[in-house]
Coordinates of C-alpha atoms in Angstrom, one line a residue:
Chain A
X1 CA 75.1 -108.3 38.8
X2 CA 76.7 -106.5 41.7
X3 CA 75.0 -108.9 44.1
X4 CA 76.4 -111.8 42.2
X5 CA 79.9 -110.3 42.3
X6 CA 79.6 -109.7 46.0
X7 CA 78.5 -113.3 46.5
X8 CA 81.5 -114.6 44.5
X9 CA 83.9 -112.5 46.5
X10 CA 82.3 -113.7 49.7
X11 CA 82.6 -117.3 48.6
X12 CA 86.2 -116.8 47.8
X13 CA 86.9 -115.3 51.2
X14 CA 85.1 -118.3 52.7
X15 CA 87.3 -120.6 50.6
X16 CA 90.4 -118.9 52.0
X17 CA 89.0 -119.4 55.5
X18 CA 89.0 -123.1 54.9
X19 CA 92.6 -123.1 54.3
X20 CA 93.3 -120.6 57.1
X21 CA 91.4 -122.9 59.4
X22 CA 93.2 -125.9 58.1
X23 CA 96.6 -124.3 58.7
X24 CA 96.0 -122.7 62.0
X25 CA 92.5 -123.1 63.5
X26 CA 93.8 -121.6 66.7
X27 CA 93.8 -118.2 65.1
X28 CA 90.0 -118.5 64.7
X29 CA 89.5 -120.0 68.2
X30 CA 88.6 -116.7 69.7
X31 CA 85.7 -116.3 67.3
X32 CA 84.3 -119.7 68.2
X33 CA 81.6 -118.6 70.6
X34 CA 79.3 -116.4 68.6
X35 CA 76.5 -114.9 70.6
X36 CA 73.3 -116.9 70.0
X37 CA 70.0 -115.2 69.6
X38 CA 68.3 -114.9 73.0
X39 CA 66.0 -117.8 73.7
X40 CA 62.2 -117.5 73.1
X41 CA 60.1 -118.2 76.1
X42 CA 57.3 -120.6 75.4
X43 CA 55.3 -123.5 76.9
X44 CA 54.7 -125.1 73.5
X45 CA 54.6 -128.8 73.1
X46 CA 56.7 -129.8 70.1
X47 CA 56.8 -133.4 68.9
X48 CA 59.5 -134.5 66.5
X49 CA 58.9 -137.8 64.7
X50 CA 62.3 -139.3 63.9
X51 CA 65.7 -139.0 65.4
X52 CA 67.6 -139.3 62.1
X53 CA 69.7 -136.5 60.5
X54 CA 66.8 -134.0 60.3
X55 CA 65.1 -134.7 63.6
X56 CA 68.3 -134.7 65.6
X57 CA 69.7 -131.5 64.0
X58 CA 66.4 -129.7 64.6
X59 CA 66.1 -130.8 68.2
X60 CA 69.6 -129.5 68.9
X61 CA 68.8 -126.2 67.4
X62 CA 65.4 -125.8 69.0
X63 CA 66.9 -126.5 72.5
X64 CA 69.2 -123.5 72.0
X65 CA 66.5 -121.2 70.5
X66 CA 63.6 -122.0 72.9
X67 CA 63.2 -121.8 76.7
X68 CA 60.5 -123.6 78.5
X69 CA 59.3 -125.7 75.5
X70 CA 58.5 -129.3 75.9
X71 CA 60.4 -131.1 73.1
X72 CA 59.7 -134.8 72.6
X73 CA 61.4 -136.9 69.9
X74 CA 59.9 -140.2 68.9
X75 CA 62.1 -142.9 67.4
X76 CA 62.2 -146.6 68.0
X77 CA 65.6 -147.1 66.4
X78 CA 68.5 -147.3 68.8
X79 CA 71.1 -146.8 66.1
X80 CA 71.8 -143.6 64.3
X81 CA 72.9 -144.3 60.7
X82 CA 75.2 -142.0 58.7
X83 CA 73.7 -142.9 55.4
X84 CA 76.2 -140.9 53.2
X85 CA 78.8 -143.5 54.3
X86 CA 76.9 -146.5 52.8
X87 CA 78.6 -146.0 49.4
X88 CA 82.1 -146.0 51.0
X89 CA 81.2 -149.2 52.9
X90 CA 79.9 -150.8 49.7
X91 CA 83.2 -149.8 48.0
X92 CA 85.2 -151.7 50.6
X93 CA 86.8 -148.5 51.9
X94 CA 85.1 -148.4 55.3
X95 CA 83.8 -151.0 57.7
X96 CA 80.1 -151.2 58.4
X97 CA 80.7 -149.6 61.8
X98 CA 81.7 -146.4 60.0
X99 CA 78.1 -145.4 59.7
X100 CA 76.7 -146.6 63.0
X101 CA 76.4 -144.6 66.2
X102 CA 73.8 -144.5 69.0
X103 CA 70.7 -142.3 68.6
X104 CA 71.2 -141.0 72.1
X105 CA 74.8 -139.9 71.4
X106 CA 73.5 -136.9 69.5
X107 CA 70.4 -135.8 71.4
X108 CA 70.7 -132.8 73.7
X109 CA 69.6 -132.8 77.3
X110 CA 66.2 -131.2 77.8
X111 CA 64.7 -133.3 75.1
X112 CA 62.5 -136.3 75.9
X113 CA 63.2 -139.4 73.8
X114 CA 60.3 -141.8 73.3
X115 CA 62.0 -145.0 72.2
X116 CA 59.3 -146.5 70.1
X117 CA 57.8 -146.0 66.7
X118 CA 54.9 -143.6 66.0
X119 CA 51.8 -145.5 64.9
X120 CA 49.2 -142.8 64.2
X121 CA 49.0 -139.1 63.6
X122 CA 45.8 -137.2 64.1
X123 CA 46.5 -133.7 62.9
X124 CA 42.9 -132.5 63.6
X125 CA 43.1 -133.2 67.3
X126 CA 46.9 -132.7 67.2
X127 CA 47.8 -136.0 68.7
X128 CA 50.4 -138.7 67.9
X129 CA 49.9 -142.3 69.1
X130 CA 52.9 -144.5 69.5
X131 CA 53.2 -148.3 68.8
X132 CA 52.5 -149.0 72.5
X133 CA 49.4 -146.8 72.6
X134 CA 51.0 -143.8 74.3
X135 CA 49.3 -140.5 73.3
X136 CA 51.4 -137.4 72.7
X137 CA 49.5 -134.1 72.3
X138 CA 51.4 -131.4 70.4
X139 CA 51.2 -127.7 69.5
X140 CA 53.7 -128.2 66.7
X141 CA 54.6 -131.5 64.9
X142 CA 57.8 -132.0 63.0
X143 CA 57.7 -134.9 60.5
X144 CA 61.3 -136.2 60.2
X145 CA 60.5 -139.8 59.8
X146 CA 62.7 -140.5 56.8
X147 CA 61.3 -142.9 54.2
X148 CA 60.6 -146.6 53.7
X149 CA 62.5 -148.8 51.4
X150 CA 59.7 -150.8 49.7
X151 CA 61.5 -154.0 48.5
X152 CA 58.1 -155.7 48.3
X153 CA 57.2 -153.7 45.3
X154 CA 59.7 -155.7 43.3
X155 CA 58.2 -159.1 42.8
X156 CA 60.4 -161.8 44.1
X157 CA 62.6 -159.5 46.1
X158 CA 63.1 -159.4 49.8
X159 CA 65.9 -158.2 52.0
X160 CA 67.1 -161.7 53.0
X161 CA 68.3 -162.1 49.4
X162 CA 70.9 -159.3 49.8
X163 CA 74.4 -160.6 49.9
X164 CA 73.7 -163.8 48.0
X165 CA 73.7 -164.9 44.4
X166 CA 74.9 -161.6 43.0
X167 CA 72.3 -159.5 44.7
X168 CA 73.4 -156.3 46.5
X169 CA 71.6 -153.3 47.9
X170 CA 73.7 -150.4 49.1
X171 CA 70.7 -148.6 50.6
X172 CA 69.5 -151.3 52.9
X173 CA 71.9 -150.4 55.7
X174 CA 75.5 -150.6 56.8
X175 CA 75.7 -154.4 57.1
X176 CA 73.9 -154.9 53.8
X177 CA 76.3 -152.4 52.2
X178 CA 79.2 -154.5 53.4
X179 CA 77.5 -157.6 52.0
X180 CA 77.0 -155.8 48.7
X181 CA 80.7 -155.1 48.6
X182 CA 81.4 -158.8 49.1
X183 CA 79.1 -159.7 46.1
X184 CA 80.5 -156.8 44.0
X185 CA 84.1 -158.0 44.8
X186 CA 83.3 -161.5 43.7
X187 CA 81.7 -160.2 40.5
X188 CA 84.7 -158.0 39.7
X189 CA 86.9 -161.1 40.0
X190 CA 84.8 -163.5 38.0
X191 CA 83.1 -161.1 35.5
X192 CA 79.8 -161.3 33.8
X193 CA 76.9 -158.8 33.5
X194 CA 76.6 -156.0 36.1
X195 CA 73.1 -154.5 36.3
X196 CA 72.5 -151.2 37.9
X197 CA 69.2 -149.4 38.1
X198 CA 67.0 -147.0 40.1
X199 CA 63.3 -146.9 41.0
X200 CA 60.7 -144.6 39.4
X201 CA 59.6 -143.2 42.7
X202 CA 61.2 -140.2 44.5
X203 CA 64.3 -141.4 46.1
X204 CA 67.0 -140.4 48.5
X205 CA 70.4 -139.4 46.9
X206 CA 69.5 -140.0 43.3
X207 CA 73.2 -140.0 42.5
X208 CA 74.0 -143.1 44.6
X209 CA 72.9 -145.7 42.0
X210 CA 75.2 -144.0 39.4
X211 CA 78.1 -143.8 41.9
X212 CA 77.9 -147.5 42.5
X213 CA 78.1 -148.2 38.8
X214 CA 81.2 -146.0 38.6
X215 CA 82.8 -147.7 41.6
X216 CA 82.2 -151.2 40.3
X217 CA 83.7 -150.2 37.0
X218 CA 86.7 -148.7 38.8
X219 CA 87.3 -151.6 41.1
X220 CA 87.2 -154.0 38.1
X221 CA 89.7 -151.9 36.3
X222 CA 92.1 -151.9 39.3
X223 CA 91.9 -155.7 39.3
X224 CA 92.6 -155.7 35.6
X225 CA 89.3 -157.5 35.0
X226 CA 87.2 -154.8 33.3
X227 CA 87.3 -156.8 30.0
X228 CA 85.4 -159.6 31.7
X229 CA 82.5 -157.3 32.7
X230 CA 79.5 -156.1 30.8
X231 CA 78.0 -153.1 32.6
X232 CA 74.4 -152.1 32.1
X233 CA 72.6 -149.1 33.7
X234 CA 68.8 -149.2 33.5
X235 CA 67.5 -145.6 33.9
X236 CA 63.8 -145.3 35.0
X237 CA 63.1 -142.5 32.4
X238 CA 65.0 -140.9 29.5
X239 CA 67.6 -139.3 31.7
X240 CA 70.4 -140.5 34.0
X241 CA 69.9 -137.5 36.3
X242 CA 67.2 -134.9 36.7
X243 CA 69.4 -131.9 36.3
X244 CA 70.0 -131.6 32.5
X245 CA 73.5 -130.3 32.6
X246 CA 74.6 -133.0 35.0
X247 CA 72.7 -135.6 33.0
X248 CA 74.7 -134.7 29.9
X249 CA 78.0 -134.9 31.7
X250 CA 77.1 -138.3 33.1
X251 CA 76.1 -139.5 29.7
X252 CA 79.6 -138.7 28.5
X253 CA 81.2 -140.3 31.5
X254 CA 79.2 -143.5 31.1
X255 CA 80.2 -143.6 27.4
X256 CA 83.8 -143.1 28.4
X257 CA 83.6 -145.9 31.0
X258 CA 81.8 -148.3 28.6
X259 CA 78.6 -148.5 30.7
X260 CA 75.6 -149.2 28.5
X261 CA 72.5 -147.2 29.2
X262 CA 69.0 -148.7 28.8
X263 CA 66.4 -145.9 29.2
X264 CA 62.8 -146.1 30.5
X265 CA 63.4 -149.3 32.3
X266 CA 61.7 -149.7 35.7
X267 CA 62.5 -153.0 37.6
X268 CA 59.3 -154.8 38.5
X269 CA 60.5 -158.3 39.3
X270 CA 63.5 -160.4 40.0
X271 CA 64.2 -164.1 39.8
X272 CA 67.2 -164.7 42.1
X273 CA 67.5 -168.4 41.0
X274 CA 67.8 -167.6 37.3
X275 CA 69.5 -164.3 37.9
X276 CA 67.0 -162.4 35.7
X277 CA 65.5 -159.0 36.4
X278 CA 62.3 -157.9 34.7
X279 CA 61.7 -154.3 33.7
X280 CA 58.6 -152.4 32.7
X281 CA 59.3 -150.4 29.5
X282 CA 57.2 -148.5 27.0
X283 CA 57.5 -151.5 24.8
X284 CA 56.3 -153.9 27.5
X285 CA 58.2 -156.1 30.0
X286 CA 61.9 -156.8 29.2
X287 CA 64.2 -159.2 30.9
X288 CA 67.9 -158.5 31.7
X289 CA 70.1 -161.3 33.0
X290 CA 72.8 -160.3 35.6
X291 CA 75.7 -161.7 37.5
X292 CA 75.6 -158.9 39.9
X293 CA 73.0 -156.2 40.6
X294 CA 72.6 -153.4 43.1
X295 CA 68.9 -153.3 43.8
X296 CA 67.5 -149.9 44.7
X297 CA 63.9 -150.4 45.8
X298 CA 61.0 -148.1 45.3
X299 CA 60.7 -145.6 48.1
X300 CA 57.7 -144.2 49.9
X301 CA 56.6 -142.5 53.1
X302 CA 56.5 -144.6 56.2
X303 CA 53.0 -146.1 57.1
X304 CA 52.5 -143.6 59.9
X305 CA 52.5 -140.7 57.4
X306 CA 51.1 -142.6 54.4
X307 CA 48.0 -143.6 56.4
X308 CA 47.5 -140.1 57.9
X309 CA 45.8 -137.1 56.3
X310 CA 49.2 -135.5 55.8
X311 CA 50.3 -136.7 52.3
X312 CA 49.6 -135.0 49.0
X313 CA 46.0 -135.6 48.1
X314 CA 46.5 -135.3 44.3
X315 CA 49.4 -135.3 41.8
X316 CA 52.1 -137.9 41.3
X317 CA 52.9 -138.4 44.9
X318 CA 49.6 -139.7 46.3
X319 CA 50.7 -143.3 46.4
X320 CA 54.2 -142.4 47.7
X321 CA 52.7 -140.5 50.6
X322 CA 55.1 -137.6 50.9
X323 CA 53.9 -134.8 53.2
X324 CA 52.1 -132.0 51.4
X325 CA 54.3 -129.1 52.5
X326 CA 55.1 -125.7 50.9
X327 CA 58.3 -126.3 49.0
X328 CA 59.9 -123.1 50.3
X329 CA 58.7 -123.0 54.0
X330 CA 58.4 -126.8 54.5
X331 CA 55.1 -126.0 56.4
X332 CA 52.1 -128.2 55.8
X333 CA 49.7 -126.6 53.4
X334 CA 46.5 -127.8 55.3
X335 CA 47.8 -128.2 58.8
X336 CA 50.1 -125.1 59.5
X337 CA 51.2 -126.5 62.9
X338 CA 52.9 -129.4 61.0
X339 CA 56.3 -129.1 59.3
X340 CA 58.2 -131.8 57.3
X341 CA 62.0 -131.9 57.1
X342 CA 64.3 -134.4 55.4
X343 CA 63.2 -137.3 53.1
X344 CA 59.5 -137.2 54.2
X345 CA 59.0 -133.7 52.8
X346 CA 56.9 -133.7 49.6
X347 CA 59.1 -131.3 47.7
X348 CA 60.6 -131.8 44.2
X349 CA 64.2 -132.2 45.4
X350 CA 66.2 -132.5 48.5
X351 CA 66.3 -136.1 49.8
X352 CA 69.9 -135.8 50.9
X353 CA 71.7 -135.0 54.2
X354 CA 73.1 -131.9 52.6
X355 CA 69.5 -130.7 51.9
X356 CA 68.7 -131.4 55.5
X357 CA 71.5 -129.0 56.5
X358 CA 69.6 -126.3 54.6
X359 CA 66.1 -127.3 55.5
X360 CA 66.6 -127.5 59.2
X361 CA 67.3 -123.7 59.7
X362 CA 64.2 -122.9 57.5
X363 CA 61.9 -125.0 59.7
X364 CA 63.6 -123.6 62.8
X365 CA 63.0 -120.0 61.6
X366 CA 59.3 -120.5 60.8
X367 CA 58.6 -122.5 64.0
X368 CA 60.4 -120.0 66.3
X369 CA 58.7 -117.1 64.5
X370 CA 55.3 -118.8 65.0
X371 CA 56.0 -119.2 68.7
X372 CA 56.9 -115.5 68.9
X373 CA 53.7 -114.5 67.0
X374 CA 55.6 -113.5 63.9
X375 CA 56.0 -114.8 60.4
X376 CA 59.3 -116.6 59.4
X377 CA 61.3 -115.4 56.5
X378 CA 63.7 -118.2 55.7
X379 CA 63.2 -120.1 52.4
X380 CA 64.4 -123.4 51.1
X381 CA 65.4 -123.2 47.5
X382 CA 65.7 -126.9 46.9
X383 CA 69.5 -127.1 47.6
X384 CA 70.7 -130.6 47.0
X385 CA 74.2 -131.8 47.0
X386 CA 75.7 -135.0 45.6
X387 CA 79.4 -135.7 45.7
X388 CA 79.2 -137.9 42.5
X389 CA 82.0 -140.4 43.0
X390 CA 83.3 -141.3 39.5
X391 CA 86.1 -143.6 40.8
X392 CA 87.9 -144.1 44.1
X393 CA 89.9 -140.9 44.5
X394 CA 87.8 -138.6 42.4
X395 CA 84.3 -137.1 42.5
X396 CA 82.3 -134.2 41.1
X397 CA 80.8 -131.9 43.7
X398 CA 77.4 -131.4 42.2
X399 CA 75.1 -128.9 43.9
X400 CA 71.8 -127.8 42.5
X401 CA 68.4 -126.2 43.4
X402 CA 64.7 -126.5 42.4
X403 CA 65.4 -124.7 39.2
X404 CA 68.0 -127.2 38.1
X405 CA 70.6 -124.4 38.5
X406 CA 74.1 -125.5 39.6
X407 CA 74.8 -123.7 42.9
X408 CA 78.4 -124.4 43.6
X409 CA 79.7 -123.7 47.1
X410 CA 83.1 -122.6 45.7
X411 CA 82.3 -121.0 42.4
X412 CA 85.4 -120.4 40.3
X413 CA 87.4 -122.7 42.6
X414 CA 85.9 -126.2 42.6
X415 CA 84.3 -126.9 39.2
X416 CA 81.1 -128.9 39.7
X417 CA 81.3 -130.9 36.5
X418 CA 85.0 -131.9 36.8
X419 CA 86.2 -135.2 38.3
X420 CA 88.4 -133.8 41.1
X421 CA 90.6 -135.1 43.9
X422 CA 89.6 -132.2 46.0
X423 CA 85.9 -133.2 45.7
X424 CA 86.9 -136.7 46.8
X425 CA 88.7 -135.3 49.8
X426 CA 85.5 -133.4 50.8
X427 CA 83.5 -136.7 50.5
X428 CA 86.0 -138.8 52.5
X429 CA 87.2 -136.3 55.1
X430 CA 85.0 -133.3 55.5
X431 CA 81.5 -134.7 54.9
X432 CA 81.1 -136.9 57.9
X433 CA 82.5 -134.2 60.2
X434 CA 80.2 -131.6 58.7
X435 CA 77.3 -134.0 59.1
X436 CA 78.1 -134.6 62.7
X437 CA 78.4 -130.9 63.4
X438 CA 75.0 -130.5 61.7
X439 CA 73.5 -133.1 64.0
X440 CA 74.7 -131.1 67.0
X441 CA 73.1 -128.0 65.5
X442 CA 76.5 -126.4 64.9
X443 CA 76.6 -126.4 61.1
Chain B
X1 CA 77.6 -125.6 51.9
X2 CA 75.4 -122.8 53.0
X3 CA 77.8 -120.7 55.0
X4 CA 81.2 -121.1 56.4
X5 CA 81.5 -119.2 59.7
X6 CA 84.5 -119.6 61.9
X7 CA 82.3 -121.2 64.6
X8 CA 81.1 -123.8 62.1
X9 CA 84.6 -124.5 60.9
X10 CA 85.7 -125.2 64.4
X11 CA 82.7 -127.5 64.9
X12 CA 83.6 -129.4 61.8
X13 CA 87.3 -129.8 62.8
X14 CA 86.3 -130.9 66.3
X15 CA 84.2 -133.6 64.7
X16 CA 86.9 -134.5 62.2
X17 CA 89.7 -135.1 64.8
X18 CA 87.7 -135.5 67.9
X19 CA 87.4 -132.8 70.5
X20 CA 90.5 -133.8 72.5
X21 CA 92.8 -134.3 69.5
X22 CA 91.7 -131.2 67.7
X23 CA 92.4 -128.9 70.6
X24 CA 95.6 -130.8 71.4
X25 CA 96.7 -130.1 67.8
X26 CA 95.7 -126.4 68.1
X27 CA 97.6 -126.2 71.4
X28 CA 100.6 -127.9 69.8
X29 CA 100.6 -125.4 66.9
X30 CA 100.3 -122.5 69.2
X31 CA 103.1 -123.8 71.5
X32 CA 105.5 -124.3 68.6
X33 CA 104.6 -120.9 67.2
X34 CA 105.3 -119.3 70.6
X35 CA 108.5 -121.3 71.1
X36 CA 109.6 -120.1 67.6
X37 CA 108.9 -116.5 68.6
X38 CA 110.7 -117.0 71.9
X39 CA 113.8 -118.4 70.2
X40 CA 113.9 -115.7 67.6
X41 CA 113.4 -112.9 70.2
X42 CA 115.9 -114.4 72.5
X43 CA 118.5 -114.7 69.8
X44 CA 117.4 -111.3 68.3
X45 CA 117.9 -112.9 64.9
X46 CA 117.2 -115.9 62.7
X47 CA 120.3 -118.1 63.0
X48 CA 121.3 -118.9 59.4
X49 CA 123.0 -122.3 60.1
X50 CA 120.1 -123.5 62.2
X51 CA 117.6 -122.3 59.5
X52 CA 119.5 -124.0 56.7
X53 CA 119.6 -127.3 58.7
X54 CA 115.8 -126.9 59.4
X55 CA 115.0 -126.2 55.8
X56 CA 116.7 -129.4 54.7
X57 CA 113.8 -131.2 56.4
X58 CA 111.2 -129.2 54.4
X59 CA 110.9 -131.6 51.5
X60 CA 110.4 -134.4 53.9
X61 CA 107.7 -132.5 55.7
X62 CA 106.0 -131.7 52.3
X63 CA 106.1 -135.3 51.1
X64 CA 105.0 -136.7 54.5
X65 CA 102.0 -134.3 54.6
X66 CA 100.9 -135.2 51.0
X67 CA 101.4 -139.0 51.6
X68 CA 99.5 -138.7 54.9
X69 CA 96.5 -137.0 53.2
X70 CA 96.5 -139.6 50.4
X71 CA 96.8 -142.5 53.0
X72 CA 93.8 -141.3 55.0
X73 CA 91.7 -140.7 51.9
X74 CA 92.3 -143.8 49.8
X75 CA 93.7 -141.7 47.0
X76 CA 97.0 -141.1 45.1
X77 CA 98.8 -138.9 42.7
X78 CA 96.9 -140.4 39.7
X79 CA 93.7 -138.9 41.1
X80 CA 94.8 -135.3 40.5
X81 CA 92.1 -134.2 38.0
X82 CA 92.3 -130.4 37.7
X83 CA 94.1 -127.2 38.5
X84 CA 92.5 -126.9 42.0
X85 CA 93.8 -130.4 42.8
X86 CA 97.4 -129.2 42.1
X87 CA 96.8 -126.1 44.2
X88 CA 95.5 -128.3 47.0
X89 CA 98.5 -130.6 46.7
X90 CA 100.9 -127.6 46.8
X91 CA 99.1 -126.1 49.9
X92 CA 99.3 -129.4 51.7
X93 CA 102.9 -129.7 50.8
X94 CA 103.7 -126.1 51.9
X95 CA 101.9 -126.7 55.2
X96 CA 104.0 -129.9 55.8
X97 CA 107.2 -128.2 54.8
X98 CA 106.6 -125.0 56.8
X99 CA 105.5 -127.0 59.8
X100 CA 108.5 -129.3 59.9
X101 CA 110.9 -126.4 59.2
X102 CA 109.6 -124.3 62.1
X103 CA 109.5 -127.3 64.4
X104 CA 113.1 -128.3 63.5
X105 CA 114.3 -124.7 64.0
X106 CA 112.6 -124.5 67.4
X107 CA 114.0 -127.8 68.6
X108 CA 117.5 -126.8 67.6
X109 CA 117.0 -123.4 69.3
X110 CA 115.7 -125.0 72.5
X111 CA 117.9 -128.1 72.7
X112 CA 121.0 -127.0 71.0
X113 CA 123.4 -124.2 71.7
X114 CA 122.3 -120.6 72.0
X115 CA 122.9 -118.4 69.1
X116 CA 126.0 -116.8 70.3
X117 CA 127.7 -120.2 70.6
X118 CA 125.9 -121.8 67.6
X119 CA 128.7 -121.4 65.1

């Protein structure tokens, strides 16, 4: 109890700091350079697969913590994508360029970037082979590959259909998110059936499909056309959201907004010509016609991990291929020199950038401890954050952990289940800045 | 958010405004504060007429600050959803009002007559 009270008091002090900093950051300037822990001397070869949010943030932190290490980061993609921005692009609030920077903008000096995809991982001989056949031997391997959007699992669907005939897909990338907005914009002018859904696989930011239903509803209302729309949300199981208390709140909000929920519907096929989507349900296949749909494809591990010995060998994730890591240390259970961070980690929650912010220091701690001949102590509790946009200008700052507990950053100040302007401000103003600071290893 | 250290806050603000603009804003705030202290110490008092004139601008500063935040965040007054939103709105307004008042006082103090000749 005392500890909880202490935590509350501390959080309130932190909250005050936000406003102090907002009002006069200069006063805090003298505290800016906090002494970092002295660097650990090592000759270790560390290979990081992926220069997305997780790989980049970890590389930046490791460069500060280690001296003499050989850090190689492998990624063929030249663009770095700020994925939390996709929803704002698809709402017409930001241009596609909002989410795009260059991978090399964020990488520290002292790290070797191999600009090609990894093709094979051999965790027994501790070797990664790239697409061109280059071999990289490692002492420690960090999987930060992200995940693969598997549009092919929906029969009839392919990415070239996005942006035409009422098909959108916010997840596909910044340009596709902009095309999705164009389709959604047409739909909210003309009216018809708006169909929203999510896949049955693990997925990144499970709140995003719901946000987009809310945003479409809001934009139609602003145009005075809500009466022309029928909105349907097809949930893959009996719930809208895996955290029960959040699920119940969302059920109420969907009812309030007039969004009809069909439960236990998993999209299996789409006919873009007839504008009909087919769903697998406990009662057999069912068809739902649409005038606009935001397709969220099934998600799985990239081939390089899926086809390696690293995925879960049993349980529900065998086909999806997520790395079999301890859910608190993120260390591989069979190959202790392998860690997974970000979307690729086979843990029950945490496929968001906010989770990466909490996961990266955990992997850093265990890796640096291992290099010092010690045991790490940091633990990831499943922290996942979702600024659940419920309309342009309002959001709910939902944060939770493995136990489905709400873990608000500002308890008693920002209510997690209230639609608030302050939470929207965080999403629109503070989130990208915090993300960028995280990439640089500073947050 | 896991922790909110001053170093992290500065990193976030640097990313928000850009390194150059952020520190320019900080420098600006420090300069105006120092100039305010200079004028008050020089005059050995707060000059009432100057302060009243400066305070007349406070509502403009408050409204400008609020409208600026709403403009950059695609939001408006109808998005106020709970008590903390009202508190945030008031704090933004107070910051704008206070900032413009101090700035106006300083400008009068530096550009106008000295206290002894002010009235």
